[in-house]
PDB file of C-alpha atoms in Angstrom:
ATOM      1  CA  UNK A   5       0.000   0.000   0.000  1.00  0.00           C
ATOM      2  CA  UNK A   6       1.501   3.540  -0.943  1.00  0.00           C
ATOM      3  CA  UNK A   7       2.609   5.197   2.414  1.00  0.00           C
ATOM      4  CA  UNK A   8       2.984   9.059   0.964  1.00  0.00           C
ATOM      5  CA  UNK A   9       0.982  10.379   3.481  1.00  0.00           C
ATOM      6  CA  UNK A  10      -0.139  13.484   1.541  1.00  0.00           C
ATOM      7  CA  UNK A  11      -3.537  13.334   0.254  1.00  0.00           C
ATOM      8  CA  UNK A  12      -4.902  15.301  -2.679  1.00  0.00           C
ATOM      9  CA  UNK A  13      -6.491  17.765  -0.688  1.00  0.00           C
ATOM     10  CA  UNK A  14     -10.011  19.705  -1.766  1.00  0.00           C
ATOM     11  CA  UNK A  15      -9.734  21.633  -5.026  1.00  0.00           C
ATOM     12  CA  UNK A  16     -13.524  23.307  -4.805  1.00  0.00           C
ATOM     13  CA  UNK A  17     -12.363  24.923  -1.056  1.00  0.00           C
ATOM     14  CA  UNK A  18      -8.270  25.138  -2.102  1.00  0.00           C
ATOM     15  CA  UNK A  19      -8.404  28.835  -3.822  1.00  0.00           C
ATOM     16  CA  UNK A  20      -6.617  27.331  -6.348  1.00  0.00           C
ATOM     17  CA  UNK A  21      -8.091  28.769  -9.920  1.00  0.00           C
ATOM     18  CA  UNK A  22      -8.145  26.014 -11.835  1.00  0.00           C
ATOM     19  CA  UNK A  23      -9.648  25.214 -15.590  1.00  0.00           C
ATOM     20  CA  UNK A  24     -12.120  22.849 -15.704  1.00  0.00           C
ATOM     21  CA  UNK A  25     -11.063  19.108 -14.610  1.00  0.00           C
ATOM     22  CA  UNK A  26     -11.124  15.745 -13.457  1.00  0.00           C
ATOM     23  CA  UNK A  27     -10.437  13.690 -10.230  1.00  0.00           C
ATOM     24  CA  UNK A  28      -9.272  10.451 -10.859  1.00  0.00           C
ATOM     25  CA  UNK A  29      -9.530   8.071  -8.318  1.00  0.00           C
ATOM     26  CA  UNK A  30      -9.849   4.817 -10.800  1.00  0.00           C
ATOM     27  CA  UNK A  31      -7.384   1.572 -10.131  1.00  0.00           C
ATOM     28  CA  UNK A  32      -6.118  -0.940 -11.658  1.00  0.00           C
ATOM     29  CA  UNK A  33      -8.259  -2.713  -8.702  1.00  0.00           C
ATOM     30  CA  UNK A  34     -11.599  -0.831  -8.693  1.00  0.00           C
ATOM     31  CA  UNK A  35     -11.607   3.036  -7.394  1.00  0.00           C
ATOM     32  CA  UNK A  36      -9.026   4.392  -4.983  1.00  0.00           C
ATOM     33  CA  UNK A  37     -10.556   5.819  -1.536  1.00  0.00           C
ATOM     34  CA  UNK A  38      -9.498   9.193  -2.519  1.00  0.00           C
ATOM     35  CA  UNK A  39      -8.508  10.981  -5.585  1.00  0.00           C
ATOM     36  CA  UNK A  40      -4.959  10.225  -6.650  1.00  0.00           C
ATOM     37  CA  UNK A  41      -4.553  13.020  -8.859  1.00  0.00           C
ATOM     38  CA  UNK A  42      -6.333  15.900 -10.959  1.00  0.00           C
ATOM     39  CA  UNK A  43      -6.139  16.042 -14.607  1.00  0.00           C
ATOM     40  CA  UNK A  44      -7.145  19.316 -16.807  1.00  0.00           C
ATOM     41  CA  UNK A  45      -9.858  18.575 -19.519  1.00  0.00           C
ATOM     42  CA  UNK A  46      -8.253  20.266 -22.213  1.00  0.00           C
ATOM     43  CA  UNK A  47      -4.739  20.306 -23.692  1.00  0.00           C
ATOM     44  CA  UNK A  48      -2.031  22.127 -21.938  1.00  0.00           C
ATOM     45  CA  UNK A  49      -1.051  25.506 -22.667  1.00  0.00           C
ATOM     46  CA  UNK A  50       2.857  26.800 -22.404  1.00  0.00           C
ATOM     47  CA  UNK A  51       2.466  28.959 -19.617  1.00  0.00           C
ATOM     48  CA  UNK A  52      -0.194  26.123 -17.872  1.00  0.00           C
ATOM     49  CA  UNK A  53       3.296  24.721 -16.113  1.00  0.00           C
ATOM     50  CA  UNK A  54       4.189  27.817 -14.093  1.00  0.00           C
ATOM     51  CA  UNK A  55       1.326  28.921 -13.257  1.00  0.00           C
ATOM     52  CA  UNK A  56       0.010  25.385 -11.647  1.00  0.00           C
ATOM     53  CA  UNK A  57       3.743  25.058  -9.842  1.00  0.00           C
ATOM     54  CA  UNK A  58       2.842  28.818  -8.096  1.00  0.00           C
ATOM     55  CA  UNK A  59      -0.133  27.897  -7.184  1.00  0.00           C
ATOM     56  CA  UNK A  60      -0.383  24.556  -5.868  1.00  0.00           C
ATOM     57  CA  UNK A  61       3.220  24.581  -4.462  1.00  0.00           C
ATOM     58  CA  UNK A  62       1.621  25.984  -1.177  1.00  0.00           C
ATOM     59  CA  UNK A  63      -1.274  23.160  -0.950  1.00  0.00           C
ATOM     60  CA  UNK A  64       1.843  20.147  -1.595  1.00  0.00           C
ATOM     61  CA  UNK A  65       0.547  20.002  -5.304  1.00  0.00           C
ATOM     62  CA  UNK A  66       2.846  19.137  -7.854  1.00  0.00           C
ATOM     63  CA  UNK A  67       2.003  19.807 -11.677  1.00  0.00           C
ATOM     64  CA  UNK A  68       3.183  17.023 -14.349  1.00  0.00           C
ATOM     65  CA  UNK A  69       2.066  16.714 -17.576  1.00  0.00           C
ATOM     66  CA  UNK A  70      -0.077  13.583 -18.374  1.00  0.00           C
ATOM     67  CA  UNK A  71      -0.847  12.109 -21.569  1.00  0.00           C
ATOM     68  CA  UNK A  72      -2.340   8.977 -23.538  1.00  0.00           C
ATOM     69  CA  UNK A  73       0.236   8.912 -26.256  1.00  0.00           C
ATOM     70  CA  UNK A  74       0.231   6.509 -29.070  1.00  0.00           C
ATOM     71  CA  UNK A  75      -2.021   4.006 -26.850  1.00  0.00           C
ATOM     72  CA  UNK A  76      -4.834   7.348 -26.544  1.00  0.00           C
ATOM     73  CA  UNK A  77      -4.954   6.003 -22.623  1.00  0.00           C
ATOM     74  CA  UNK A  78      -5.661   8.757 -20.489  1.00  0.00           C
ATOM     75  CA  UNK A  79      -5.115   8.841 -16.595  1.00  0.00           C
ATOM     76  CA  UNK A  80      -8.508   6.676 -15.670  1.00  0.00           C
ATOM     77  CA  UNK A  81      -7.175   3.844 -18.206  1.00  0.00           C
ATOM     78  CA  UNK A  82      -3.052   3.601 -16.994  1.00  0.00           C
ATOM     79  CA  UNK A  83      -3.985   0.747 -14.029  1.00  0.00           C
ATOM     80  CA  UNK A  84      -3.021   2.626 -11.360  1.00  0.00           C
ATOM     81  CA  UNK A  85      -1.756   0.434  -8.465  1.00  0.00           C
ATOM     82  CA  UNK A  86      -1.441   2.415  -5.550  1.00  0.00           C
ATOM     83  CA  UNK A  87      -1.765  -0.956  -3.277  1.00  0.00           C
ATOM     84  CA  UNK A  88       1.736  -1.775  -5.142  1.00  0.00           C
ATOM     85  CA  UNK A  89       3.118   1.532  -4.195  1.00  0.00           C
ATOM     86  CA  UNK A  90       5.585   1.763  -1.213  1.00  0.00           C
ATOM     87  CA  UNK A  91       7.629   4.623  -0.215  1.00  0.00           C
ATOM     88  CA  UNK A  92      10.717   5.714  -1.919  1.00  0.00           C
ATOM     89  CA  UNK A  93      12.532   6.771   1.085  1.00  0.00           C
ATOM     90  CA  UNK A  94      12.417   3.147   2.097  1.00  0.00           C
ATOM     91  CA  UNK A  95      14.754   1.989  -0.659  1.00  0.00           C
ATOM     92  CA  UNK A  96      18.625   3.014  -1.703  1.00  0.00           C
ATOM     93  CA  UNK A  97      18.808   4.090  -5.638  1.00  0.00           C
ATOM     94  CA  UNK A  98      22.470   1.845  -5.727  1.00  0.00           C
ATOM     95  CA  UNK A  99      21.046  -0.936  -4.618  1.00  0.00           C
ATOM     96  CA  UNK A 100      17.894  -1.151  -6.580  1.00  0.00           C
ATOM     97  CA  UNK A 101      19.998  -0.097  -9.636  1.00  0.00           C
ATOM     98  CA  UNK A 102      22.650  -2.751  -8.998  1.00  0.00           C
ATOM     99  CA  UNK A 103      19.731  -5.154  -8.855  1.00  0.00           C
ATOM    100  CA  UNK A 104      18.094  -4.274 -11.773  1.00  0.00           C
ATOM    101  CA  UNK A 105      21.560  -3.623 -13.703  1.00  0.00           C
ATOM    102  CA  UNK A 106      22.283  -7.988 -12.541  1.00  0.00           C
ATOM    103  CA  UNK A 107      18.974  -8.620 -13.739  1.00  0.00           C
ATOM    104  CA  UNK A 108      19.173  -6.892 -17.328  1.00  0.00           C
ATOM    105  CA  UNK A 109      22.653  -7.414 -18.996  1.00  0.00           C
ATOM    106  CA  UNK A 110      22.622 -11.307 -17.956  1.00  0.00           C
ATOM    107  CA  UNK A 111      19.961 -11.426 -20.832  1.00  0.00           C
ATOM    108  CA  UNK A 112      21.267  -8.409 -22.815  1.00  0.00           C
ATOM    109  CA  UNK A 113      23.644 -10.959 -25.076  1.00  0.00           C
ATOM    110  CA  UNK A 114      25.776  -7.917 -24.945  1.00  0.00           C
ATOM    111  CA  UNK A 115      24.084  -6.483 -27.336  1.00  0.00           C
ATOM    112  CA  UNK A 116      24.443  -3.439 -25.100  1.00  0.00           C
ATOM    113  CA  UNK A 117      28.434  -3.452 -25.010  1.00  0.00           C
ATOM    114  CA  UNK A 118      28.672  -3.832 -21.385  1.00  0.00           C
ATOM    115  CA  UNK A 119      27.449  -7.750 -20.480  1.00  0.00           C
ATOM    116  CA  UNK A 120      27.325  -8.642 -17.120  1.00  0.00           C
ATOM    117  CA  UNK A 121      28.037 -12.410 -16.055  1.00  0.00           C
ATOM    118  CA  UNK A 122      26.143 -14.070 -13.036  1.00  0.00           C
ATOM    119  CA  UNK A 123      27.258 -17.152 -11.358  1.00  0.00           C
ATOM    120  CA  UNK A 124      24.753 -19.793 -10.358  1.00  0.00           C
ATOM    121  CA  UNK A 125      23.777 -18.179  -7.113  1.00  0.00           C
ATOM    122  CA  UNK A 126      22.081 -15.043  -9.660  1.00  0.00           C
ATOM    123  CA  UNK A 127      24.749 -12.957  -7.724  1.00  0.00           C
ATOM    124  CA  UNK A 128      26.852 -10.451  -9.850  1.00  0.00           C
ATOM    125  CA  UNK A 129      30.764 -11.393 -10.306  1.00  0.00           C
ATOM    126  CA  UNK A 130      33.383  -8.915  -9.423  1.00  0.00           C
ATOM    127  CA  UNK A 131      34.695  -8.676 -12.606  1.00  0.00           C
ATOM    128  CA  UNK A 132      35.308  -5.656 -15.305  1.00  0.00           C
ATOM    129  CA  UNK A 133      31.606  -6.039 -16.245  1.00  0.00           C
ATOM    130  CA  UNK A 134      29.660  -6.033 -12.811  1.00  0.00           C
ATOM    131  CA  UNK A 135      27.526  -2.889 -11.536  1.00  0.00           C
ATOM    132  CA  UNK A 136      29.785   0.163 -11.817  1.00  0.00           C
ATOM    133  CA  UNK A 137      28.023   1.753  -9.137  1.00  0.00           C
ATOM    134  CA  UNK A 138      26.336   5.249  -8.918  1.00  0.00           C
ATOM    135  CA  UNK A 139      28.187   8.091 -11.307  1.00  0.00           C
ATOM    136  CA  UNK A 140      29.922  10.752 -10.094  1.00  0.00           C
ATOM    137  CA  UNK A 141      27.811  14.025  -9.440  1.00  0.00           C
ATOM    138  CA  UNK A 142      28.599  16.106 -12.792  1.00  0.00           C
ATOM    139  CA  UNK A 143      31.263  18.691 -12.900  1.00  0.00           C
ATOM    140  CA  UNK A 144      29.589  21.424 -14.365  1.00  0.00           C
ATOM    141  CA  UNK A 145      27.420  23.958 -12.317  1.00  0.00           C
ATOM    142  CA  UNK A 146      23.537  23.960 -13.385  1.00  0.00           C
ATOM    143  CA  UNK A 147      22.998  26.451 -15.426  1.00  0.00           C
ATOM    144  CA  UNK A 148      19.166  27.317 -14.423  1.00  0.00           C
ATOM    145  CA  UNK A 149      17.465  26.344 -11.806  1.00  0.00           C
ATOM    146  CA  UNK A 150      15.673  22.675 -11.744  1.00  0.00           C
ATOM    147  CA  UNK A 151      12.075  24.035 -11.357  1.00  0.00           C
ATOM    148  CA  UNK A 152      12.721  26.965 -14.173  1.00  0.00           C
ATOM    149  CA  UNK A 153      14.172  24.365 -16.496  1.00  0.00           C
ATOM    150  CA  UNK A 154      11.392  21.764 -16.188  1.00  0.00           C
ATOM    151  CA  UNK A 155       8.978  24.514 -16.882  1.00  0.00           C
ATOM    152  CA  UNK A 156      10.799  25.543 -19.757  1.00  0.00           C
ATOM    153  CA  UNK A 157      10.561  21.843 -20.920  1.00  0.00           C
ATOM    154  CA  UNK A 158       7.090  21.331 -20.478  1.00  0.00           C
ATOM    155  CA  UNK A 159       6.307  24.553 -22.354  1.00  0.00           C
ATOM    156  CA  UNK A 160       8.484  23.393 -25.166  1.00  0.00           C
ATOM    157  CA  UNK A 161       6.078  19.916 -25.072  1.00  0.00           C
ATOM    158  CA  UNK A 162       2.566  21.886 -24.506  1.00  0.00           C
ATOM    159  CA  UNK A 163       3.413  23.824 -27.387  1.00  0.00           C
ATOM    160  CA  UNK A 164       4.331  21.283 -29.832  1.00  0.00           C
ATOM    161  CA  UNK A 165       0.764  20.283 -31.199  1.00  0.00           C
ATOM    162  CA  UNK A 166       2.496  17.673 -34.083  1.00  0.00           C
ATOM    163  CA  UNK A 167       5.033  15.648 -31.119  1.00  0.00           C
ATOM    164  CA  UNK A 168       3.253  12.857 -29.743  1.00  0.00           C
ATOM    165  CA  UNK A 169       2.763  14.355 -26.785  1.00  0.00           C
ATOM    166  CA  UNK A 170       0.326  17.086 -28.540  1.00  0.00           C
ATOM    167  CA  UNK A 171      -2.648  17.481 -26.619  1.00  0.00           C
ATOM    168  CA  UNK A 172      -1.056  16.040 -23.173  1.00  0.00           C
ATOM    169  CA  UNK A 173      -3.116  18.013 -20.110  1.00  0.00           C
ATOM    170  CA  UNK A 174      -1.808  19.156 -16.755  1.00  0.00           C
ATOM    171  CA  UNK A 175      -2.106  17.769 -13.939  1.00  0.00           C
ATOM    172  CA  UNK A 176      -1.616  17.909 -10.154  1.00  0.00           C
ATOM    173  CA  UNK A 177      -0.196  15.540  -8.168  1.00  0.00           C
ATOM    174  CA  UNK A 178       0.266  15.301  -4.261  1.00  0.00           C
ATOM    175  CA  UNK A 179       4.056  14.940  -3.755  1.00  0.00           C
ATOM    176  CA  UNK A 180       6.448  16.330  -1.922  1.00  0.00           C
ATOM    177  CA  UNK A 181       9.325  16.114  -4.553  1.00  0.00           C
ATOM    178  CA  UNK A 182       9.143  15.667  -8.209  1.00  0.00           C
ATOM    179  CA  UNK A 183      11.019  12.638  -8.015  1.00  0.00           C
ATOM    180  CA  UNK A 184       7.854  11.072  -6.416  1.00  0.00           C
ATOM    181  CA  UNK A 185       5.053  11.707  -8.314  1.00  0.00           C
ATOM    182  CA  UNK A 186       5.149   8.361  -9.916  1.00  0.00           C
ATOM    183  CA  UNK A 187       4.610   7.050  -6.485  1.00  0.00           C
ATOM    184  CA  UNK A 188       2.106   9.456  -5.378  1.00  0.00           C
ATOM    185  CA  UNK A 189      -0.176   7.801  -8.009  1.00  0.00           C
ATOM    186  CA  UNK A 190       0.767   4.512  -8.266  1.00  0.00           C
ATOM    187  CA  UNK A 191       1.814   4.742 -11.611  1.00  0.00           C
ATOM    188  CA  UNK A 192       2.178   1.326 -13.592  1.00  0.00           C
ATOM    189  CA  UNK A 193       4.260   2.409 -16.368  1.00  0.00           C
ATOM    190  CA  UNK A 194       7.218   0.189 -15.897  1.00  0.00           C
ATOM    191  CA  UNK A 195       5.079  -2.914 -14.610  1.00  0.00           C
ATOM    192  CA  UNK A 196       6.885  -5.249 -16.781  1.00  0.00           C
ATOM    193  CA  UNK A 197      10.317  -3.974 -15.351  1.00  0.00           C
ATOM    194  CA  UNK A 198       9.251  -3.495 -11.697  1.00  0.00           C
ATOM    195  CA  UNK A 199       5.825  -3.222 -10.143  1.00  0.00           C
ATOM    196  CA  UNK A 200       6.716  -1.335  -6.879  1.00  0.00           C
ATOM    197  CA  UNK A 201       6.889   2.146  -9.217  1.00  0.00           C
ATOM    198  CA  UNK A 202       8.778   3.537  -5.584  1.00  0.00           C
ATOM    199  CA  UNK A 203      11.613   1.673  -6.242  1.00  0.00           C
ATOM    200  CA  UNK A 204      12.136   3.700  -9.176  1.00  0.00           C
ATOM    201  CA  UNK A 205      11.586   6.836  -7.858  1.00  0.00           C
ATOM    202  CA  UNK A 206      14.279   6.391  -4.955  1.00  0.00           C
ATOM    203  CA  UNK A 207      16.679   6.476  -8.383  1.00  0.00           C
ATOM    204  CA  UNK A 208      14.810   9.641  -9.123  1.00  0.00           C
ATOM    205  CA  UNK A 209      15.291  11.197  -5.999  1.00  0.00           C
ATOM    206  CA  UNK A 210      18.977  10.140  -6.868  1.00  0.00           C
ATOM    207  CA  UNK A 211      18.956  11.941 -10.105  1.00  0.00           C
ATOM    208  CA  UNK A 212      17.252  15.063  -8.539  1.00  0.00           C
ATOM    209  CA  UNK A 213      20.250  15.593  -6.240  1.00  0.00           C
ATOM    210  CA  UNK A 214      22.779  14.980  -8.293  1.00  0.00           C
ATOM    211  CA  UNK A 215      21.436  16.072 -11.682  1.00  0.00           C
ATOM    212  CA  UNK A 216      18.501  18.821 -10.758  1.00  0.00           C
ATOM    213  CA  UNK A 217      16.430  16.361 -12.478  1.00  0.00           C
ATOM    214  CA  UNK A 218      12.490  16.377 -12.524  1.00  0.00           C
ATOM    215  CA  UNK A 219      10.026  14.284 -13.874  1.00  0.00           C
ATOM    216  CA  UNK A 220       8.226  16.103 -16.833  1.00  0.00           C
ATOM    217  CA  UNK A 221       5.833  14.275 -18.118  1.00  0.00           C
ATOM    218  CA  UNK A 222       4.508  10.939 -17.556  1.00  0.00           C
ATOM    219  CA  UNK A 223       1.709   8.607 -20.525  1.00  0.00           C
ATOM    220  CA  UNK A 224       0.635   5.252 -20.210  1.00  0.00           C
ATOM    221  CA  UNK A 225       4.091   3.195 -19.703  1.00  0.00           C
ATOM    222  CA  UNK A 226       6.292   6.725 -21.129  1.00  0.00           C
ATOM    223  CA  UNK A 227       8.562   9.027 -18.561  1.00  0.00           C
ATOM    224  CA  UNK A 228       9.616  12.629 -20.184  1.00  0.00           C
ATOM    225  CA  UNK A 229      12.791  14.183 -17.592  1.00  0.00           C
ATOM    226  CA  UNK A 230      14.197  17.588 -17.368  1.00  0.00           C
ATOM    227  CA  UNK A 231      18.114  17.863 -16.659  1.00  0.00           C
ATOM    228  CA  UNK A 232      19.281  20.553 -15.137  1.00  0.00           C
ATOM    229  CA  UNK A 233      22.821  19.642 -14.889  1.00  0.00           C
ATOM    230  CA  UNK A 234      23.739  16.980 -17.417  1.00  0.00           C
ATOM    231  CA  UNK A 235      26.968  15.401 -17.753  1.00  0.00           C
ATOM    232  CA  UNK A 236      29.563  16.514 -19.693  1.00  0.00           C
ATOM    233  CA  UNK A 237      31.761  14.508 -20.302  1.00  0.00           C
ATOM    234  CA  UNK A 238      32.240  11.235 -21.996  1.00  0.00           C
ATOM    235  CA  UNK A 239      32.942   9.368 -18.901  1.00  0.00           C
ATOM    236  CA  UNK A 240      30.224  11.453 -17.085  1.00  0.00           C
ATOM    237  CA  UNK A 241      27.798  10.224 -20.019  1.00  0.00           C
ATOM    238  CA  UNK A 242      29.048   6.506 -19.430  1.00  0.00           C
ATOM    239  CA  UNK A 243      29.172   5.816 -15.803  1.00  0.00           C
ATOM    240  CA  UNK A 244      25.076   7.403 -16.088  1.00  0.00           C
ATOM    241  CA  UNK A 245      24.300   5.508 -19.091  1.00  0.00           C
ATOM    242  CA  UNK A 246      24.949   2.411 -16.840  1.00  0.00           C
ATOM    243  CA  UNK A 247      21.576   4.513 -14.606  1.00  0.00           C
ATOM    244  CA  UNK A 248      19.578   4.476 -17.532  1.00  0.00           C
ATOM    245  CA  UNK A 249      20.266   0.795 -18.680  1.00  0.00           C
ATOM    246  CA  UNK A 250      19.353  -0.279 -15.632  1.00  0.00           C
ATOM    247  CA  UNK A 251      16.597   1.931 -14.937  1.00  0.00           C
ATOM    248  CA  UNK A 252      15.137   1.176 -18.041  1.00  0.00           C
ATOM    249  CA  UNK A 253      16.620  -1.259 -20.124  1.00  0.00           C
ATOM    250  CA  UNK A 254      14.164  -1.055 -22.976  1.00  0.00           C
ATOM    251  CA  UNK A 255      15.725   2.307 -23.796  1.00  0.00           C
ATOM    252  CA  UNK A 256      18.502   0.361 -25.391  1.00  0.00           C
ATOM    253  CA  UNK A 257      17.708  -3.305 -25.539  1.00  0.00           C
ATOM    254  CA  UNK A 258      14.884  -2.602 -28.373  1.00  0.00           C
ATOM    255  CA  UNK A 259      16.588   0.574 -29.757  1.00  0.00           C
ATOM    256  CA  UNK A 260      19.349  -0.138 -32.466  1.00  0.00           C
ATOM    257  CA  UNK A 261      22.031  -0.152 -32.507  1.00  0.00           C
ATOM    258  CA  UNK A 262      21.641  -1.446 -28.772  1.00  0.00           C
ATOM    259  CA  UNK A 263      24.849  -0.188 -27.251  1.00  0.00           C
ATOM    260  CA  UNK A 264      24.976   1.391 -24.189  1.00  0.00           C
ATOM    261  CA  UNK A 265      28.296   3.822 -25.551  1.00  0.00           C
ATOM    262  CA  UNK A 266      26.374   5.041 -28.277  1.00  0.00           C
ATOM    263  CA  UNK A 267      23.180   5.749 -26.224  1.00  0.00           C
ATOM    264  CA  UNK A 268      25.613   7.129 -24.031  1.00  0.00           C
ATOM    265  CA  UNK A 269      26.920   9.784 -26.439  1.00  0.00           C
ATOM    266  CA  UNK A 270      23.711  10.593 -28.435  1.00  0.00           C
ATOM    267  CA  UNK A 271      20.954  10.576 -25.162  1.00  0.00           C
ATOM    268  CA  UNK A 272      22.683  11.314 -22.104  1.00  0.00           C
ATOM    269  CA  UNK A 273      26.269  13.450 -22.885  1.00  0.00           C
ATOM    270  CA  UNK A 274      24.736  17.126 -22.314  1.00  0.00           C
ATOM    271  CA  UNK A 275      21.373  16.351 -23.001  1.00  0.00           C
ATOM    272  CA  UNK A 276      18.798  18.306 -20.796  1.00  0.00           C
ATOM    273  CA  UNK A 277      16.356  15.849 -21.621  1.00  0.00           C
ATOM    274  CA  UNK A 278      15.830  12.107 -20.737  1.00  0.00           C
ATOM    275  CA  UNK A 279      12.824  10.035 -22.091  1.00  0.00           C
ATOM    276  CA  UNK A 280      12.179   6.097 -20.484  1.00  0.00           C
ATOM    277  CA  UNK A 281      10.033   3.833 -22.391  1.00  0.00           C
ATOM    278  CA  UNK A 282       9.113   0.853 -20.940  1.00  0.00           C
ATOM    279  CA  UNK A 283       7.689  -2.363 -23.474  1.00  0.00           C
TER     280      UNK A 283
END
């Protein structure tokens, strides 16, 4: 059962001037006993970021940009698990990385560049191509602040009406940090990589410290990132790609050429964006 305790609180008596919306308090097990989030009917606007961030910062409201992608599965159709859901605090982003890192390239075939060998036990070796551990915190100073650049960011995707995220609505979310929003509501994106969603966001919470990341936008089983201070530097771009394999390995496992130094070089070396897919 999630254990955020911070419930959505009441938008009609919150002040909060809001467009017209929707609760959603629908599960992948029937409806949740309280809303889990609020959605805006329409499509987002540019300036629909800021604004929501001002406003429902002082209420523990958190906005994030929600859409059905490809799939056309909006919020009441993503089978929300909140009973799933524990709390990212509870859970150490090496660890679950090294886990998940164990658990990917011993099926990768090395397609990735970077195979890691398990003995019987399912225990990682010590060798040249077991977890690397967490990467370094990047040299370079931010060069905005986190909250301006995710705003910036989800303007960019509000205003876009041919990307794929055209028509994706704002929402608010009850979280304390970006990096748990995921958790707040349960979200089942990555169920076929890892069904406690908090697990993930302790790596988030990871990546917010040392990267001034924050989660963007989130569809069905798609995550959209803002980077405030990416790396910048081959080996900055390597150690993290290591992060991202692990985190989600789909990003390079069914995305030629499937090796983790190009993906490296062309999606994490300064890029101020990060998109997940999970299959």
């Amino acid at each position: 059962m999630a254990t955020l305790p911070n419930p959505l609180p009441d938008l009609a008596s919150s002040g909060l001037d809001l467009p017209p919306g929707s609760l959603v308090d629908a599960t992948l097990d029937g409806p949740w006993h309280e809303p889990l989030l609020w959605h805006a009917d329409g499509p987002a606007a540019p300036r629909d970021w800021t604004d929501l961030r001002a406003a429902g910062r002082r209420l523990g409201l958190l906005p994030v940009l929600v859409t059905g992608g490809h799939r056309e599965q909006w919020p009441e159709d993503w089978d929300l698990c909140p009973d799933e859901t524990s709390y990212p605090g509870d859970h150490d982003a090496d660890e679950v990385l090294a886990g998940y890192w164990t658990d990917s390239v011993d099926h990768a075939d090395d397609r990735t560049g970077d195979g890691t060998a398990a003995d019987e036990t399912g225990e990682a070796d010590d060798g040249p191509d077991a977890w690397p551990g967490l990467a370094p915190v990047p040299a370079r100073e931010a060069a905005e602040d986190a909250d301006t650049a995710a705003a910036g960011l989800a303007g960019v995707l509000a205003s876009d009406a041919d990307d794929w995220l055209g028509g994706a609505r704002m929402a608010l979310v009850p979280a304390r940090r970006s990096a748990d929003i995921p958790a707040a509501i349960g979200w089942s994106g990555p169920m076929n990589h890892e069904n406690d969603v908090a697990r993930l966001c302790a790596v988030l919470r990871s990546w917010e410290d040392r990267y001034d990341a924050r989660v963007v936008a989130l569809g069905f089983d798609t995550m959209i990132v803002s980077v405030g201070r990416p790396p910048g530097t081959a080996e900055e771009a390597r150690a993290l790609a290591a992060e991202h394999y692990a985190f989600c390995p789909d990003n390079i496992d069914q995305s030629p050429p499937h090796d983790l130094d190009v993906y490296a070089e062309k999606a994490v070396l300064n890029q101020e964006v990060w998109s997940f897919w999970w299959d």
